[in-house]
Short mmCIF file of C-alpha atoms in Angstrom, two decimals:
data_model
loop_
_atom_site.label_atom_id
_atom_site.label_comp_id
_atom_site.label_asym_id
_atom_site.label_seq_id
_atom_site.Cartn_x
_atom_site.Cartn_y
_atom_site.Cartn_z
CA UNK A 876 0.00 0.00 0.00
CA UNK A 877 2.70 2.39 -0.47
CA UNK A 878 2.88 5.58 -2.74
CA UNK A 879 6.96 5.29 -3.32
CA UNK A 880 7.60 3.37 -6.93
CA UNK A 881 11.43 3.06 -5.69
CA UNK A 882 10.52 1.24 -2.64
CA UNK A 883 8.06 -1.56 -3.03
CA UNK A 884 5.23 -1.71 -0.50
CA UNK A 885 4.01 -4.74 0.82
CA UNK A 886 1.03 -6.01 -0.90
CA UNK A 887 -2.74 -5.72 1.06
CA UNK A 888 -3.99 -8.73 2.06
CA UNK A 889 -6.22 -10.76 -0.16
CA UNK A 890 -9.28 -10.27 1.54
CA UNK A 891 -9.07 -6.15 1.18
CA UNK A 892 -7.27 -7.00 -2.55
CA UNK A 893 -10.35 -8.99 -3.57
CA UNK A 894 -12.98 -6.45 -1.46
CA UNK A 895 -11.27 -3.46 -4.03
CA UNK A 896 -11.20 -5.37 -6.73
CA UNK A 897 -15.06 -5.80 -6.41
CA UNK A 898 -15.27 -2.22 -5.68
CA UNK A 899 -12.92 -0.59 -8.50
CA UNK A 900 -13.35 -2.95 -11.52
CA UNK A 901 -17.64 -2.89 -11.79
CA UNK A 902 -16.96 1.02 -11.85
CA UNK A 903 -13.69 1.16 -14.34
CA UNK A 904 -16.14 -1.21 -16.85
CA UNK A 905 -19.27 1.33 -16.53
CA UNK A 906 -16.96 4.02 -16.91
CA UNK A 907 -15.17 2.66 -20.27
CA UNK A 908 -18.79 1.20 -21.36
CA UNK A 909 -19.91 4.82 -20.85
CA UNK A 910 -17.41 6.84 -22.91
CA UNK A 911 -18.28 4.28 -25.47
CA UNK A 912 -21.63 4.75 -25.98
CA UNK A 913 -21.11 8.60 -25.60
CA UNK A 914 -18.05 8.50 -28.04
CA UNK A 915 -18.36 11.17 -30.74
CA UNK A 916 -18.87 9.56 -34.13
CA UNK A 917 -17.29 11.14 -37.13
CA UNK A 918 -16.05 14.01 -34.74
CA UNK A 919 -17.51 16.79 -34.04
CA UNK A 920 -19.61 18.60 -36.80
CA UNK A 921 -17.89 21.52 -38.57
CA UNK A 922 -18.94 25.51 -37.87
CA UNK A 923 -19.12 28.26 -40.38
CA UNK A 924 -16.34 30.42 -39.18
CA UNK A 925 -15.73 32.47 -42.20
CA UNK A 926 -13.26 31.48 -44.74
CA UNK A 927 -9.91 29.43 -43.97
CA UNK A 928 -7.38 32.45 -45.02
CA UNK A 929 -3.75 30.81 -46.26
CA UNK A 930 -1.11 31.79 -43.38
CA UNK A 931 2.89 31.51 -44.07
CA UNK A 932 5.31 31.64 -42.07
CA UNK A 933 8.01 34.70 -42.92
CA UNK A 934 10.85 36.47 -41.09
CA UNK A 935 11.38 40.62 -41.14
CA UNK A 936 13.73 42.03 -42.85
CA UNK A 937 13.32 45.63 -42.19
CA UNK A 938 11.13 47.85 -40.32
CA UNK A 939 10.45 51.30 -41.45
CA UNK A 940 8.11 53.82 -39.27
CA UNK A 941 6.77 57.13 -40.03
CA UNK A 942 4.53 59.33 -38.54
CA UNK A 943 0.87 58.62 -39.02
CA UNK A 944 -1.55 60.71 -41.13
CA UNK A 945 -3.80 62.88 -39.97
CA UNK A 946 -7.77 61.38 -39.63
CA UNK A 947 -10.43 63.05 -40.79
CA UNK A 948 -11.13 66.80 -38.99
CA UNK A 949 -13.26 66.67 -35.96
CA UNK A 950 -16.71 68.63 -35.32
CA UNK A 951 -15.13 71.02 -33.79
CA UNK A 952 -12.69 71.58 -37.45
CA UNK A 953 -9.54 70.37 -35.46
CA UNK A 954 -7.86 67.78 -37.50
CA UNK A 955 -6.43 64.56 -35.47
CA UNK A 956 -3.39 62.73 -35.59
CA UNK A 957 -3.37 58.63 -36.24
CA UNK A 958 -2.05 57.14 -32.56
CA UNK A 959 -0.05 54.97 -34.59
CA UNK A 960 2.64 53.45 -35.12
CA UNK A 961 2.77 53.78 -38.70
CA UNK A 962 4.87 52.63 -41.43
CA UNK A 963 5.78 49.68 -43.67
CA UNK A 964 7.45 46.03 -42.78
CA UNK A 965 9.62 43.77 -45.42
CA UNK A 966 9.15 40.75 -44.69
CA UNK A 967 10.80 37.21 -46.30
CA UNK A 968 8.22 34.46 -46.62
CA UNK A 969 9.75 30.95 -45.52
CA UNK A 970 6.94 29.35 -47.39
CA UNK A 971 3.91 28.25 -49.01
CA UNK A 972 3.79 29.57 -53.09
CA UNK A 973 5.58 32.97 -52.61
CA UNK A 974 8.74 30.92 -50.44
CA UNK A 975 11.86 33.02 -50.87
CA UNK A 976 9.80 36.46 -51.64
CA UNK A 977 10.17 39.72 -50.06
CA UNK A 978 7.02 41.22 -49.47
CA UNK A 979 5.77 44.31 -47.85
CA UNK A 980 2.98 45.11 -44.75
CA UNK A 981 1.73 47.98 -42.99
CA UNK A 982 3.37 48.18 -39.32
CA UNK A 983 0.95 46.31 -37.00
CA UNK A 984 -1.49 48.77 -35.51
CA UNK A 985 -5.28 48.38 -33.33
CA UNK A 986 -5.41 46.65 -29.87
CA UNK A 987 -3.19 43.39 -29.31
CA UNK A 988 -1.43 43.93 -32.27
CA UNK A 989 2.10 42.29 -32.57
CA UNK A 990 4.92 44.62 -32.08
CA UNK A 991 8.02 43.63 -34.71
CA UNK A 992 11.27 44.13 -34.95
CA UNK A 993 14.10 42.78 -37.55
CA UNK A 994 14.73 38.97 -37.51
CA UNK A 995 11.65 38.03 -35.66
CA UNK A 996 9.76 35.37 -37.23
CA UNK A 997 5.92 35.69 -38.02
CA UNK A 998 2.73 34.13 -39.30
CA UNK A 999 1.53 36.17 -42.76
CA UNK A 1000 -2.12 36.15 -43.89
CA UNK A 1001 -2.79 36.98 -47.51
CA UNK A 1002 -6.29 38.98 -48.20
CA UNK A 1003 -7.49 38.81 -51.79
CA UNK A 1004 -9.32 41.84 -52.82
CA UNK A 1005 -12.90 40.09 -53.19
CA UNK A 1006 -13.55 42.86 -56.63
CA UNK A 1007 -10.46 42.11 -57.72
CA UNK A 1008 -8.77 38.55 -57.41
CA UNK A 1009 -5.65 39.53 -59.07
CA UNK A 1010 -5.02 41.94 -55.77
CA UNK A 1011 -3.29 40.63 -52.75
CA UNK A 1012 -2.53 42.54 -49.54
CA UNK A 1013 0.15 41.32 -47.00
CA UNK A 1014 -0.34 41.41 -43.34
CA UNK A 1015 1.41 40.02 -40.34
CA UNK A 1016 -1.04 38.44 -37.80
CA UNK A 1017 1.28 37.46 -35.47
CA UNK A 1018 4.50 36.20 -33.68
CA UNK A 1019 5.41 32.67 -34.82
CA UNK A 1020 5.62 30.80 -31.15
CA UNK A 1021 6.65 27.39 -32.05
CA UNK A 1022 9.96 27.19 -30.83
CA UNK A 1023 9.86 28.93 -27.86
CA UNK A 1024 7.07 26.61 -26.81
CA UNK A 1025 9.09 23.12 -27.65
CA UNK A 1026 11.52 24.59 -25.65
CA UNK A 1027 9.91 25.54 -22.73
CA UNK A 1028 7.89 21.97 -22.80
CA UNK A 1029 11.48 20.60 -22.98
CA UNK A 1030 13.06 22.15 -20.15
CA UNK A 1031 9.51 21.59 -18.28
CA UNK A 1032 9.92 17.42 -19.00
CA UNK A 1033 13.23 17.75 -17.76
CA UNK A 1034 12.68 19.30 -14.50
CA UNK A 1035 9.82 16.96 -13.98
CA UNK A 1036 11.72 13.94 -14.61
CA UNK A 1037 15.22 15.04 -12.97
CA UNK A 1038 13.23 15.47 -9.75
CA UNK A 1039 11.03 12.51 -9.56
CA UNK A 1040 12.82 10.53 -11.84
CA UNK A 1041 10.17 7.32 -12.89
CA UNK A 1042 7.27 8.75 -10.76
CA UNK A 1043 7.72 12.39 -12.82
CA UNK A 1044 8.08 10.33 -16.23
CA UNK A 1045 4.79 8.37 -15.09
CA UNK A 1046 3.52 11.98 -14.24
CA UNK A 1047 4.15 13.51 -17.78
CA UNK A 1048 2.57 10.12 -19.10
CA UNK A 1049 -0.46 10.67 -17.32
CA UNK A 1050 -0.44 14.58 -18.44
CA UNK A 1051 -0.95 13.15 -22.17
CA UNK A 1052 -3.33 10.58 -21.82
CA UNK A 1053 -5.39 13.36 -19.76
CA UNK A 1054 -4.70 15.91 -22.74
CA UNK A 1055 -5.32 13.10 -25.35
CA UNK A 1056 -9.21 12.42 -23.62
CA UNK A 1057 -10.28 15.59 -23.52
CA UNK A 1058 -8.99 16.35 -26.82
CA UNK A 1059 -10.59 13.40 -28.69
CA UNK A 1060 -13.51 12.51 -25.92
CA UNK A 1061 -14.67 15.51 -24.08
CA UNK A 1062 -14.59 18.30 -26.47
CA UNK A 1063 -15.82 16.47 -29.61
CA UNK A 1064 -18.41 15.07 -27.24
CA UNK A 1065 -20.05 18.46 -26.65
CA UNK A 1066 -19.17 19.86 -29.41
CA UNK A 1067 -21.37 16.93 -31.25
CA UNK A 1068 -24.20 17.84 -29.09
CA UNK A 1069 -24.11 15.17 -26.04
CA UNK A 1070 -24.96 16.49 -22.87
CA UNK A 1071 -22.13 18.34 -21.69
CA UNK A 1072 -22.31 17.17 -17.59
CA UNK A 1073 -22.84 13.45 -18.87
CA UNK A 1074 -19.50 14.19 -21.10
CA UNK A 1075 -17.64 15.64 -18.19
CA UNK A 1076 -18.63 13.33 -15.35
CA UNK A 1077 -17.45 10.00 -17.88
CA UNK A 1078 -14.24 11.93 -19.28
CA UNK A 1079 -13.25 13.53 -15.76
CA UNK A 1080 -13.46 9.68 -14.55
CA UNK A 1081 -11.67 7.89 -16.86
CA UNK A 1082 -9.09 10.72 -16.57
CA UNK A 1083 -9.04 9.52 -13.06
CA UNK A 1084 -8.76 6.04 -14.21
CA UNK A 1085 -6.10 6.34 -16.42
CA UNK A 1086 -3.77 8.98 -14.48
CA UNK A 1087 -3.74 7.82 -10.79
CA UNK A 1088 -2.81 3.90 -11.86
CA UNK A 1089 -0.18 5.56 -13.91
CA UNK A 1090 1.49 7.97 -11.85
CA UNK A 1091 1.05 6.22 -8.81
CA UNK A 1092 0.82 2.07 -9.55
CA UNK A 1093 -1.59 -0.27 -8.93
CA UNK A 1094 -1.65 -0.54 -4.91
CA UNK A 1095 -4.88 -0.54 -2.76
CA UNK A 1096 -3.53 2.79 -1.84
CA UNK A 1097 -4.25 3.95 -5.15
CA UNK A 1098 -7.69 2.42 -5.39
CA UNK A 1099 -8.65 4.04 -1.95
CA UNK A 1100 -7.90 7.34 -3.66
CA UNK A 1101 -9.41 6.27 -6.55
CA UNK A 1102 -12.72 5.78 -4.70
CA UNK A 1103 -12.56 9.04 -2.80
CA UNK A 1104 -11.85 10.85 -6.30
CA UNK A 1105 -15.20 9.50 -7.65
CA UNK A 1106 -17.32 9.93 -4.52
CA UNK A 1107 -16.17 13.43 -4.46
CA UNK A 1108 -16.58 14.10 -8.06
CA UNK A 1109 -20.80 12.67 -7.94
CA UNK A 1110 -20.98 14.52 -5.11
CA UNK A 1111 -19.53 17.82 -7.08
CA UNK A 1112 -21.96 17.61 -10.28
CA UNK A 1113 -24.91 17.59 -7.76
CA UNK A 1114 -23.86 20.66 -6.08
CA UNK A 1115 -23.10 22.34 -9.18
CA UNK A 1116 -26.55 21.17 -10.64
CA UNK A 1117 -28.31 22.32 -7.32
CA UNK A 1118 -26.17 25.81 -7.79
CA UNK A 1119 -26.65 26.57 -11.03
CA UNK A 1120 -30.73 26.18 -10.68
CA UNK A 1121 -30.11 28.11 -7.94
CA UNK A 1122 -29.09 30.97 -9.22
CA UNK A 1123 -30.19 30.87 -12.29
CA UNK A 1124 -26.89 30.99 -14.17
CA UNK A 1125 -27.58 30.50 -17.82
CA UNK A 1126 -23.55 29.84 -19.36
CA UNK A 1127 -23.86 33.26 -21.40
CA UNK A 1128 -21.50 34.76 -18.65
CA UNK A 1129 -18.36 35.20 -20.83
CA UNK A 1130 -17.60 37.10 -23.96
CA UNK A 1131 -16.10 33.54 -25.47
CA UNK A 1132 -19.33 31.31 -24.59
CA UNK A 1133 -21.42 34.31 -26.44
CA UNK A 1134 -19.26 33.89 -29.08
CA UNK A 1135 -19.49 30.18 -29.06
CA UNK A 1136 -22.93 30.55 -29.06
CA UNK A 1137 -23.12 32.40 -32.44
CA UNK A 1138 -20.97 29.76 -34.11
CA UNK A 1139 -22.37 26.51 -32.62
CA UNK A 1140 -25.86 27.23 -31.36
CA UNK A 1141 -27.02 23.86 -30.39
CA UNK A 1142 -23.94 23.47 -27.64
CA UNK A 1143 -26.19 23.60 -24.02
CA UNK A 1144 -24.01 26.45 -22.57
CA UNK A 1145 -25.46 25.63 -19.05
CA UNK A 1146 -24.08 22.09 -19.43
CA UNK A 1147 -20.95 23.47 -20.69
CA UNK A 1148 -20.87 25.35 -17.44
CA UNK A 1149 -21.15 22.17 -15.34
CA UNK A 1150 -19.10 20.43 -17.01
CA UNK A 1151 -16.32 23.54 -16.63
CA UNK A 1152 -16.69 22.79 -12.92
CA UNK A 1153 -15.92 19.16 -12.90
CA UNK A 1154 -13.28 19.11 -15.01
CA UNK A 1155 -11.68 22.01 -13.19
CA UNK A 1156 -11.72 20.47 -10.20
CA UNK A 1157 -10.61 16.92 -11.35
CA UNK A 1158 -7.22 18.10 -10.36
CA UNK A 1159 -7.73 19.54 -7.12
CA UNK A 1160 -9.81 17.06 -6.10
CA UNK A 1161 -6.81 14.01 -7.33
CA UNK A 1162 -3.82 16.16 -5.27
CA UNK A 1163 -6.31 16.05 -2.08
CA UNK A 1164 -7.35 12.48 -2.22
CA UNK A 1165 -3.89 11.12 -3.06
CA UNK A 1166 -2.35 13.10 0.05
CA UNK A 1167 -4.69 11.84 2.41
CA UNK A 1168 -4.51 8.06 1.29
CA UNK A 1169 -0.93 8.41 1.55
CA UNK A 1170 -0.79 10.20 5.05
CA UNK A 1171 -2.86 7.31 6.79
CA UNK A 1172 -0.62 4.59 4.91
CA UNK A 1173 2.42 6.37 6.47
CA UNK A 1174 0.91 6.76 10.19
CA UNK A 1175 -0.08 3.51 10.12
CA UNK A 1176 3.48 2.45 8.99
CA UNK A 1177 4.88 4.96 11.60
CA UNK A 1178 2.62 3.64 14.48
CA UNK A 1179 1.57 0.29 13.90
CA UNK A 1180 -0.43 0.41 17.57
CA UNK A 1181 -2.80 3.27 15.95
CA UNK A 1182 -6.68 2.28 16.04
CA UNK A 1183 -9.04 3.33 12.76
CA UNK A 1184 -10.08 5.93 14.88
CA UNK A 1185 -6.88 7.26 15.80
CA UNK A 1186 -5.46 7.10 12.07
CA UNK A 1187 -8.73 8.68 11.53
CA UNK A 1188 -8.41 11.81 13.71
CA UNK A 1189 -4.58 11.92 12.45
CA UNK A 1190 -4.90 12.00 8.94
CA UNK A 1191 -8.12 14.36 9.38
CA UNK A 1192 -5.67 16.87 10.98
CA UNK A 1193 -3.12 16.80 8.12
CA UNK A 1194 -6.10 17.21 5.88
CA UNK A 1195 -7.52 20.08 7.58
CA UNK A 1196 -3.63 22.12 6.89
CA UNK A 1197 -4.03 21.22 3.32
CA UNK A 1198 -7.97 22.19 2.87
CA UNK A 1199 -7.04 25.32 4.31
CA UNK A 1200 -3.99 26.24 1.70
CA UNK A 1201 -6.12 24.66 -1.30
CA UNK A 1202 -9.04 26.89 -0.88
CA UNK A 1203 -6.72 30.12 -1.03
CA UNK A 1204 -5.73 28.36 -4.58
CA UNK A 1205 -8.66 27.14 -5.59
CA UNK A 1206 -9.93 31.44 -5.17
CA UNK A 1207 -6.59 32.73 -6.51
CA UNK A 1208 -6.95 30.44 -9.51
CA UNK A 1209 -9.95 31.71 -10.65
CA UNK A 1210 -9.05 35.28 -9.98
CA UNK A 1211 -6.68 35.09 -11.86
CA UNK A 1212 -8.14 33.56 -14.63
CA UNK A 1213 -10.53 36.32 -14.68
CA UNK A 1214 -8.08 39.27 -14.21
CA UNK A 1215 -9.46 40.90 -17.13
CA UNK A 1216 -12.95 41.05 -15.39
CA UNK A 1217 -11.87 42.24 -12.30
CA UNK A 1218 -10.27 44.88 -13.71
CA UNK A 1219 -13.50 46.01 -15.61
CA UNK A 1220 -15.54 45.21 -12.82
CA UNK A 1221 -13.91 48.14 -10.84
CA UNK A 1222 -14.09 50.68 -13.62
CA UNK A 1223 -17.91 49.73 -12.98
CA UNK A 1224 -20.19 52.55 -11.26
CA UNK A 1225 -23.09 50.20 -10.17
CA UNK A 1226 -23.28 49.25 -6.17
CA UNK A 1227 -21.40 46.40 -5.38
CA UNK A 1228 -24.62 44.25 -4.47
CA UNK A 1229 -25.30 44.63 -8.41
CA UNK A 1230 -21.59 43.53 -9.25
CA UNK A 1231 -21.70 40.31 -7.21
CA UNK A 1232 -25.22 38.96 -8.31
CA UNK A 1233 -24.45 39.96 -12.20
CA UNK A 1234 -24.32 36.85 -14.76
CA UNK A 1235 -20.56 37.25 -15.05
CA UNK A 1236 -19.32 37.15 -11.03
CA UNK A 1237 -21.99 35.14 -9.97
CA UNK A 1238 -20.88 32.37 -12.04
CA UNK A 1239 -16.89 32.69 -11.11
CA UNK A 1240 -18.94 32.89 -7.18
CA UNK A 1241 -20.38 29.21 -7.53
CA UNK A 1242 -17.15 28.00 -9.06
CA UNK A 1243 -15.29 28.09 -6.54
CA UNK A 1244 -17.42 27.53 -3.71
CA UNK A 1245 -19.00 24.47 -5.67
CA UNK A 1246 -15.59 23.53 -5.92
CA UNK A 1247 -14.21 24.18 -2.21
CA UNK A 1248 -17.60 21.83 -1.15
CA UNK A 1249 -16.32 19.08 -3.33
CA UNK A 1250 -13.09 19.23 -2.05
CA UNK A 1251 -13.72 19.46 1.71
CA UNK A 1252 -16.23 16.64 1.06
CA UNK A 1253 -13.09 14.55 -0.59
CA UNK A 1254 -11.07 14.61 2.99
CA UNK A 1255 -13.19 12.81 5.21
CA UNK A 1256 -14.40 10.17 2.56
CA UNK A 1257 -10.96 9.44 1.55
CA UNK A 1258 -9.55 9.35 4.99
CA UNK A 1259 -12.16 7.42 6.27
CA UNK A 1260 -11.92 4.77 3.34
CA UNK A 1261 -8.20 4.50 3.73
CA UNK A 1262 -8.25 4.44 7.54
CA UNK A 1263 -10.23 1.20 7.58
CA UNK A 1264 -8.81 -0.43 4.35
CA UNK A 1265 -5.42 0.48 6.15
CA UNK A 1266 -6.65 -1.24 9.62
CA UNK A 1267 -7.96 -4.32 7.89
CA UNK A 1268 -4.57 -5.05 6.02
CA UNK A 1269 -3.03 -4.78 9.05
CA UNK A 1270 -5.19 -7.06 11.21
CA UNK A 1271 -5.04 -9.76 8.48
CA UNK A 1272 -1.33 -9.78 8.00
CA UNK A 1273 0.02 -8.92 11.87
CA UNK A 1274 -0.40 -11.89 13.93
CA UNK A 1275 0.02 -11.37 17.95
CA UNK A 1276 2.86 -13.64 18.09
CA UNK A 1277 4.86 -11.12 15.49
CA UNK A 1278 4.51 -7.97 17.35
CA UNK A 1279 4.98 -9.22 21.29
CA UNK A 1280 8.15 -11.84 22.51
CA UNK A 1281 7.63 -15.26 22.90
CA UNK A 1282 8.82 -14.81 26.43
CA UNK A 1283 6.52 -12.02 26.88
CA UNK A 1284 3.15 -14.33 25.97
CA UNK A 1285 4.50 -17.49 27.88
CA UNK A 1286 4.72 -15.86 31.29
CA UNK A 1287 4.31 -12.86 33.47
CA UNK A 1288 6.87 -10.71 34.64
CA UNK A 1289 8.22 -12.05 37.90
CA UNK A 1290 7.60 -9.93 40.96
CA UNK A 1291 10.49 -9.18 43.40
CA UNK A 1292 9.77 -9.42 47.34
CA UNK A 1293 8.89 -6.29 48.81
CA UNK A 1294 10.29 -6.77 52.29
CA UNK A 1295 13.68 -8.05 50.50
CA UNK A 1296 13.97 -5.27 48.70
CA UNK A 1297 13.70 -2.85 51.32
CA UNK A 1298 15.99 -4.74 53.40
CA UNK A 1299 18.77 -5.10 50.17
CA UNK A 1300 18.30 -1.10 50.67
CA UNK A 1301 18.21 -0.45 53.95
CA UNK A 1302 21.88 -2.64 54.94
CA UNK A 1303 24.80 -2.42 52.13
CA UNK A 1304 27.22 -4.97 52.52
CA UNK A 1305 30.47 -4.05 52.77
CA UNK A 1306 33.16 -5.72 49.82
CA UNK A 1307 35.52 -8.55 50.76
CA UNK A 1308 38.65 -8.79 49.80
CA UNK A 1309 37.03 -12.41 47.74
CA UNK A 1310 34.24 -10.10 46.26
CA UNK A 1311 34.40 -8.15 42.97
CA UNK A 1312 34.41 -4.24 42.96
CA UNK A 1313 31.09 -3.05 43.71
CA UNK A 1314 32.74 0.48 41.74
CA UNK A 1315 33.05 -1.56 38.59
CA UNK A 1316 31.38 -1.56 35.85
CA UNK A 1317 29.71 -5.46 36.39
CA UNK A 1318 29.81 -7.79 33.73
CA UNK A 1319 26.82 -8.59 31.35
CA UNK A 1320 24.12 -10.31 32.69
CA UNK A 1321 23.55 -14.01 30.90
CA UNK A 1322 20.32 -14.03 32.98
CA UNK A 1323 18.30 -17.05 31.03
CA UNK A 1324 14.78 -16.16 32.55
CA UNK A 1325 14.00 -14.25 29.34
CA UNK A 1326 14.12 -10.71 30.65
CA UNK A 1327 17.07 -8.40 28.74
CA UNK A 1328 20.05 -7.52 30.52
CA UNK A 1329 19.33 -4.80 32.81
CA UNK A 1330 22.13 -2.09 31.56
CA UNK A 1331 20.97 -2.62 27.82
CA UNK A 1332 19.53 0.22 26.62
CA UNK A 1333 15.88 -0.03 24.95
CA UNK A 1334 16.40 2.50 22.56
CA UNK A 1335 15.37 1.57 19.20
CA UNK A 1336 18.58 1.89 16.77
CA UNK A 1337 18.34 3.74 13.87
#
């Protein structure tokens, strides 16, 4: 029941083995029988986004700014100034038809436009004049962000497996197969029209399936936290479900699900919603449940004399410390996720009663305490299962006659005679010259009544 891949645990006694097996495999089956029948066929059907426009990758070559134009003149007859920047950009397209071309653009200008400079590399878009096919104008769209990105998913593999070495390799194993099911399960799924919570509560399980067995083996230790993962996760759709009606929260709270919406209108943006809130707090929710199944394995292993109850309380108390931190995360998360909004949300002259019960906050509001509930719920139902899977592996494989001397169950300790005692005390003998020295350090003790030598110490080595 250990959680350390270097340092194989002890396997859990066949009773609790075959009681988890019972337990675990009936669910695994309904959950892989589940994402079959819900399995997007054919993918997930195409949107009318507008035309596909051709985009080539290209590298500037020179940069040439100027100042801007003036705009048309004002009411008032005051003429403006352009804010700019202005100017042209040569750029040499890398490829596509025109590879090996130098071609030129207006400088990047408008909100979240790209600032450029010579030798960066960039993604061109070619517009054809719609009167005129024959005309083509050049623009640069953006910052080509390829390499940076292998490089910082190299150096983030590395660090991962430098520090936990096959558990971190395990770890960036389960990071794809997690990426790989919500990329070809979960999103196709809604996006062809399934109900999104159904989608979420089957993908966020077999996510659960697939990672926790991976990164952390095939132990009852696992399973416990497998268990506590799932209970948690039920138990986090129905309070979303009950929060949502609640309040009345529609899914149209966010500029990108409006614009979803116009695109794909038959994706149920309050199920989308839900299912947001279960899959965000898969991950939580697998960090909590995994701590706590290890924490009673290791007080148990620390103290084998520890009741249920007692690894109970124990574990509880360690959970408490991390509930406490995670909540502070869980908030910070999703403020800063939503930085943006905050920001406009001050700039915002209604009263602050209006702010917090607005479409927007309100649904950011039962995020995170929908997800706090489903994570304080995960403690106790994880510590509790792995307290008493923990207990009954012990029981089964810790006989009496292993933990307690043989000496120790055959007989009583003897008792000494009071009244000889006190008189030992009460006259010293002086030493003969035939007697040892009483100042000496005496010899050691080959007593054979089963007792250890008085001077030993009892100290457990190390």
């Amino acid at each position: 029941m250990g959680s350390d891949h270097a340092r194989p645990a002890p396997s859990a006694p066949p009773r609790v083995r075959r009681i988890l097996v019972m337990t675990v495999v009936p669910l695994f089956v309904a959950t892989v029988v589940a994402a079959a029948l819900l399995w997007p066929r054919g993918g997930a059907p195409q949107t009318d986004g507008g035309a596909d426009v051709p985009r080539y990758a290209g590298t500037v070559t020179r940069v040439v700014t100027e100042p801007c134009p003036p705009l048309p003149s004002s009411p008032e007859g005051t003429p403006r100034v352009g804010t700019g920047p202005c100017g042209t950009v040569d750029v040499r397209v890398d490829d596509g038809p025109a590879a090996g071309q130098q071609v030129r653009t207006p400088v990047p200008d408008g909100p979240g436009a790209p600032r450029v400079d010579v030798g960066d590399e960039v993604i061109l878009v070619e517009l054809t004049d719609p009167t005129d096919p024959t005309v083509s104008n050049w623009n640069i769209a953006e910052h080509q962000r390829g390499t940076p990105l292998v490089w910082l998913a190299v150096v983030f593999a590395a660090a991962i497996v430098a520090f936990g070495r096959w558990r971190g390799l395990a770890a960036l194993a389960g990071l794809a197969a997690s990426f790989a099911i919500l990329l070809t399960f979960v999103l196709p799924g809604i996006g062809a029209g399934r109900s999104p919570l159904l989608v979420a509560v089957v993908g966020a399980a077999l996510i659960m399936f697939v990672v926790l067995y991976l990164t952390h083996g095939v132990t009852a230790q696992t399973s416990v936290a497998v268990l506590g993962t799932l209970g948690s996760l039920v138990l986090t759709g129905a309070l979303a479900t009950v929060a949502t009606a609640a309040t009345h929260l529609t899914g149209f709270g966010s500029e990108d699900a409006t614009t979803l919406s116009m695109f794909q209108g038959d994706v149920d943006l309050h199920g989308l919603l839900l299912a947001g809130i279960i899959i965000g707090s898969l991950g939580v929710l697998d960090d909590v449940t995994v701590t706590q199944a290890a924490t009673v394995t290791e007080l148990s292993n620390a103290n084998p004399g520890l009741t249920r109850l007692q690894l109970y309380r124990a574990a509880t108390r360690v959970g408490r410390a991390h509930i406490a931190s995670t909540v502070n995360t869980i908030v910070l998360a999703y403020a800063g996720a939503s930085l943006p909004l905050l920001l406009l949300l001050t700039a915002d002259a209604r009263p602050i009663g209006q702010l917090l019960t607005s479409e927007f906050l309100a649904q950011e509001i039962v995020r995170s305490a929908v997800a706090t509930l489903g994570l304080i719920a995960a403690v106790p139902l994880t510590t509790g299962l792995a307290a008493i899977v923990t207990a009954a592996g012990r029981a089964e494989t810790t006989p009496p006659s292993e933990t307690t001397p043989p000496a120790e169950v055959a007989r009583p300790r003897p008792q000494a005679d009071r009244a000889e005692a006190l008189a030992a005390l009460s006259s010293p003998r002086a030493s003969r010259p035939d007697e040892p020295d009483q100042t000496r350090t005496p010899p050691p003790s080959t007593a054979t009544d089963g007792w250890p030598e008085s001077n030993r110490s009892t100290d457990t080595a190390w």
